[in-house]
Amino acid sequence: MGELLSTVVQVISSYVTRLLDRRAVSQDAKVGADLLDVILTLQELCLNGERLLTLADTLISSGESRADDQSEFTALLHRQSALINQLRRSIDGSRALLATVDVDFAFAMAPFLDGKSGLLTRWQQQAALSQFSTTTLFFLPAEAVTRVVADSPAASTATTLDRNRTDFVLVVANEVRNARRSEVPDIRAVADDKREAVLREVEHARSEIETARVLCGRLLTATQEAIGADATAQLRRTLTGRG
């Protein structure tokens, strides 16, 4: 899901950066805590994504995958799904704040975070159905993500997906169906003539995750500097307690 995660980070980054430029965040520790919560969740999604790709590389290349690699892979998929739910809650909590930067923030995020039809929700469903497939590992290519976002009702009008969901659902379903046509059902058993192509996809996904991770790092540093050390430490303690 490198392309998808990279796109989500870029969208959120554009709004958070503008917020930091316009607001004295250090005067509002709660604001900073909300922002850091979102950014740290994104950062963990990126780090886990990198590890998933490393494990995938091993599973694809190895003739016999180790049981502990498979167990770690499935555990990370479960963690990614939980983090997506956490990200959705964090952004919901920050939506009013980010709307002060741009009222269209909620609409920009709807194609990704909508609980019924959003792209991240569809990835969660895919991962639950087929943990080791390439569709779960890579999900949708960049051009497919672009088409889905462009065809979302939220991309052109200030409405929610609930107002006009049918077309969006059909577009997402079609893109996922297209991805499945060329999928490898199980990366632990890749045919010899497909192995190199799948490994190239892993490298491409890794570059997208790296881009997202670097952007998260920059946002994290900027937000920490804006809110100060005390607010940053307080949030880290809160997150540690939350598990």
Coordinates of C-alpha atoms in Angstrom, one line a residue:
M1 CA 0.0 0.0 0.0
G2 CA 3.0 2.3 -0.6
E3 CA 1.2 4.5 -3.2
L4 CA -1.9 4.9 -1.0
L5 CA 0.0 5.7 2.1
S6 CA 2.2 8.2 0.3
T7 CA -0.8 10.0 -1.1
V8 CA -2.5 10.2 2.3
V9 CA 0.6 11.6 3.9
Q10 CA 1.0 14.2 1.1
V11 CA -2.6 15.4 1.5
I12 CA -2.4 15.7 5.3
S13 CA 1.0 17.3 5.0
S14 CA -0.3 20.1 2.9
Y15 CA -2.9 21.0 5.5
V16 CA -0.7 20.6 8.6
T17 CA 2.1 22.7 7.0
R18 CA -0.3 25.5 6.3
L19 CA -1.6 25.3 9.8
L20 CA 1.8 25.6 11.3
D21 CA 2.5 28.6 9.1
R22 CA -0.6 30.4 10.2
R23 CA -1.1 29.7 13.9
A24 CA 0.9 30.1 17.0
V25 CA 0.7 26.5 17.9
S26 CA 3.0 26.8 20.9
Q27 CA 0.1 28.8 22.6
D28 CA -2.2 25.8 22.3
A29 CA -0.8 22.5 23.6
K30 CA -4.0 20.7 22.8
V31 CA -3.7 21.7 19.1
G32 CA -0.2 20.5 19.0
A33 CA -1.1 17.2 20.7
D34 CA -3.8 16.6 18.2
L35 CA -1.4 17.2 15.3
L36 CA 1.3 15.1 16.8
D37 CA -1.1 12.2 17.3
V38 CA -1.9 12.2 13.6
I39 CA 1.7 12.5 12.6
L40 CA 3.0 9.8 14.9
T41 CA 0.3 7.4 13.7
L42 CA 1.3 8.1 10.1
Q43 CA 4.9 7.6 11.0
E44 CA 4.2 4.2 12.5
L45 CA 2.2 3.2 9.5
C46 CA 5.3 4.1 7.3
L47 CA 7.7 2.2 9.6
N48 CA 5.5 -0.9 9.6
G49 CA 5.1 -0.6 5.9
E50 CA 8.8 -0.7 5.4
R51 CA 9.1 -3.8 7.6
L52 CA 6.3 -5.5 5.7
L53 CA 8.1 -5.0 2.5
T54 CA 11.3 -6.3 3.9
L55 CA 9.5 -9.4 5.1
A56 CA 7.8 -9.7 1.7
D57 CA 11.1 -9.6 0.0
T58 CA 12.3 -12.5 2.1
L59 CA 9.1 -14.5 1.5
I60 CA 9.2 -13.9 -2.2
S61 CA 12.9 -14.7 -2.6
S62 CA 13.1 -17.7 -0.3
G63 CA 12.1 -21.1 -1.5
E64 CA 10.9 -22.0 2.0
S65 CA 9.7 -19.1 4.2
R66 CA 10.2 -19.3 7.9
A67 CA 7.2 -19.6 10.2
D68 CA 8.3 -16.7 12.3
D69 CA 8.6 -14.4 9.2
Q70 CA 5.0 -15.4 8.3
S71 CA 3.8 -14.8 11.8
E72 CA 5.4 -11.3 11.9
F73 CA 4.0 -10.5 8.5
T74 CA 0.4 -11.3 9.6
A75 CA 0.9 -9.5 13.0
L76 CA 2.0 -6.4 11.2
L77 CA -1.0 -6.5 8.9
H78 CA -3.3 -6.6 11.9
R79 CA -1.3 -3.7 13.4
Q80 CA -1.6 -1.7 10.2
S81 CA -5.4 -2.2 10.2
A82 CA -5.6 -1.0 13.9
L83 CA -3.4 2.0 13.1
I84 CA -5.8 3.0 10.2
N85 CA -8.7 3.0 12.7
Q86 CA -6.5 5.1 15.0
L87 CA -5.7 7.5 12.2
R88 CA -9.3 7.9 11.4
R89 CA -10.1 8.7 15.0
S90 CA -7.2 11.2 15.3
I91 CA -8.2 13.0 12.1
D92 CA -11.8 13.1 13.2
G93 CA -10.6 14.8 16.4
S94 CA -8.5 17.3 14.4
R95 CA -11.0 18.0 11.7
A96 CA -12.4 21.2 13.2
L97 CA -8.9 22.5 13.7
L98 CA -7.7 21.7 10.2
A99 CA -10.9 23.2 8.8
T100 CA -9.6 26.6 10.1
V101 CA -6.9 26.2 7.5
D102 CA -9.1 25.0 4.7
V103 CA -12.8 24.0 5.0
D104 CA -12.3 21.4 2.3
F105 CA -9.9 19.3 4.5
A106 CA -12.7 16.8 5.5
F107 CA -13.7 16.4 1.8
A108 CA -10.1 15.9 0.7
M109 CA -9.7 13.1 3.2
A110 CA -13.1 11.4 2.6
P111 CA -11.9 9.2 -0.3
F112 CA -9.3 7.7 2.0
L113 CA -10.9 7.6 5.4
D114 CA -14.6 7.1 4.8
G115 CA -15.6 4.3 7.0
K116 CA -17.8 2.5 4.4
S117 CA -16.1 3.0 1.1
G118 CA -12.8 4.8 1.6
L119 CA -9.6 3.4 0.1
L120 CA -8.1 2.6 3.5
T121 CA -11.2 0.8 4.5
R122 CA -11.1 -1.2 1.3
W123 CA -7.4 -2.1 2.0
Q124 CA -8.5 -3.3 5.5
Q125 CA -11.1 -5.5 3.9
Q126 CA -8.6 -6.9 1.3
A127 CA -6.0 -7.6 4.0
A128 CA -8.6 -9.5 6.0
L129 CA -9.6 -11.7 3.0
S130 CA -6.1 -12.4 1.6
Q131 CA -3.2 -11.6 3.8
F132 CA -0.4 -12.8 1.5
S133 CA -1.7 -11.6 -1.9
T134 CA 0.1 -8.9 -3.9
T135 CA -3.2 -6.9 -3.9
T136 CA -2.9 -6.7 -0.1
L137 CA 0.8 -5.9 -0.3
F138 CA 0.6 -3.2 -3.0
F139 CA -3.1 -2.6 -3.2
L140 CA -3.6 0.0 -6.0
P141 CA -1.1 1.7 -8.3
A142 CA -0.7 5.5 -8.3
E143 CA -2.8 6.0 -11.4
A144 CA -5.7 4.1 -9.9
V145 CA -5.5 6.1 -6.6
T146 CA -5.5 9.3 -8.7
R147 CA -8.6 8.1 -10.6
V148 CA -10.5 7.1 -7.5
V149 CA -9.8 10.5 -5.8
A150 CA -10.8 12.4 -8.9
D151 CA -14.0 10.5 -9.2
S152 CA -15.0 11.0 -5.5
P153 CA -17.9 13.3 -5.0
A154 CA -15.8 15.1 -2.4
A155 CA -13.2 15.9 -5.0
S156 CA -15.4 18.4 -6.8
T157 CA -18.2 19.4 -4.4
A158 CA -18.5 20.2 -0.7
T159 CA -20.6 17.2 0.0
T160 CA -20.0 14.0 2.0
L161 CA -19.7 10.6 0.4
D162 CA -23.0 9.7 2.0
R163 CA -24.8 12.1 -0.3
N164 CA -23.7 10.3 -3.5
R165 CA -21.9 7.1 -2.7
T166 CA -22.8 4.8 -5.6
D167 CA -20.5 6.1 -8.3
F168 CA -17.6 6.2 -5.9
V169 CA -18.1 2.7 -4.7
L170 CA -18.3 1.4 -8.3
V171 CA -15.0 3.2 -9.2
V172 CA -13.2 1.8 -6.2
A173 CA -14.6 -1.7 -6.8
N174 CA -13.5 -1.6 -10.5
E175 CA -9.9 -0.5 -9.6
V176 CA -9.6 -3.2 -7.0
R177 CA -10.9 -5.7 -9.5
N178 CA -8.4 -4.6 -12.0
A179 CA -5.6 -5.0 -9.5
R180 CA -6.7 -8.6 -8.7
R181 CA -6.5 -9.6 -12.4
S182 CA -2.8 -9.5 -12.2
E183 CA -2.3 -10.4 -8.5
V184 CA -0.2 -13.2 -7.1
P185 CA -2.5 -14.9 -4.6
D186 CA 0.3 -15.9 -2.2
I187 CA 3.7 -14.2 -2.2
R188 CA 5.1 -17.3 -0.4
A189 CA 4.6 -19.3 -3.6
V190 CA 5.5 -17.0 -6.5
A191 CA 6.1 -18.7 -9.9
D192 CA 9.7 -18.4 -11.2
D193 CA 8.6 -16.4 -14.2
K194 CA 6.8 -13.8 -12.0
R195 CA 9.3 -13.4 -9.2
E196 CA 11.5 -10.7 -10.6
A197 CA 8.4 -8.6 -11.5
V198 CA 7.0 -8.9 -8.0
L199 CA 10.4 -8.0 -6.5
R200 CA 10.5 -4.9 -8.7
E201 CA 7.1 -3.9 -7.3
V202 CA 8.4 -4.3 -3.8
E203 CA 11.2 -1.9 -4.6
H204 CA 8.8 0.6 -6.1
A205 CA 6.5 0.4 -3.0
R206 CA 9.6 0.8 -0.8
S207 CA 10.5 4.1 -2.5
E208 CA 6.9 5.4 -2.0
I209 CA 7.0 4.4 1.7
E210 CA 10.4 6.1 2.1
T211 CA 9.0 9.3 0.5
A212 CA 6.1 9.2 3.0
R213 CA 8.4 8.5 5.9
V214 CA 10.7 11.4 5.2
L215 CA 7.7 13.7 4.9
C216 CA 6.4 12.5 8.2
G217 CA 9.7 13.1 9.8
R218 CA 9.8 16.7 8.6
L219 CA 6.2 17.3 9.8
L220 CA 7.0 15.7 13.2
T221 CA 10.1 17.9 13.7
A222 CA 8.2 21.1 12.6
T223 CA 5.3 20.3 15.0
Q224 CA 7.5 19.5 17.9
E225 CA 9.4 22.7 17.5
A226 CA 6.1 24.7 17.3
I227 CA 4.5 23.3 20.4
G228 CA 7.7 22.9 22.5
A229 CA 9.3 20.1 24.5
D230 CA 6.8 19.9 27.3
A231 CA 3.7 19.3 25.1
T232 CA 5.7 16.8 23.0
A233 CA 6.7 14.9 26.1
Q234 CA 3.2 14.9 27.5
L235 CA 1.8 13.5 24.3
R236 CA 4.4 10.7 24.1
R237 CA 3.5 9.7 27.7
T238 CA -0.2 9.6 26.7
L239 CA 0.5 7.5 23.6
T240 CA 2.7 5.1 25.6
G241 CA -0.1 4.6 28.1
R242 CA -2.6 4.1 25.3
G243 CA -0.5 1.3 23.8

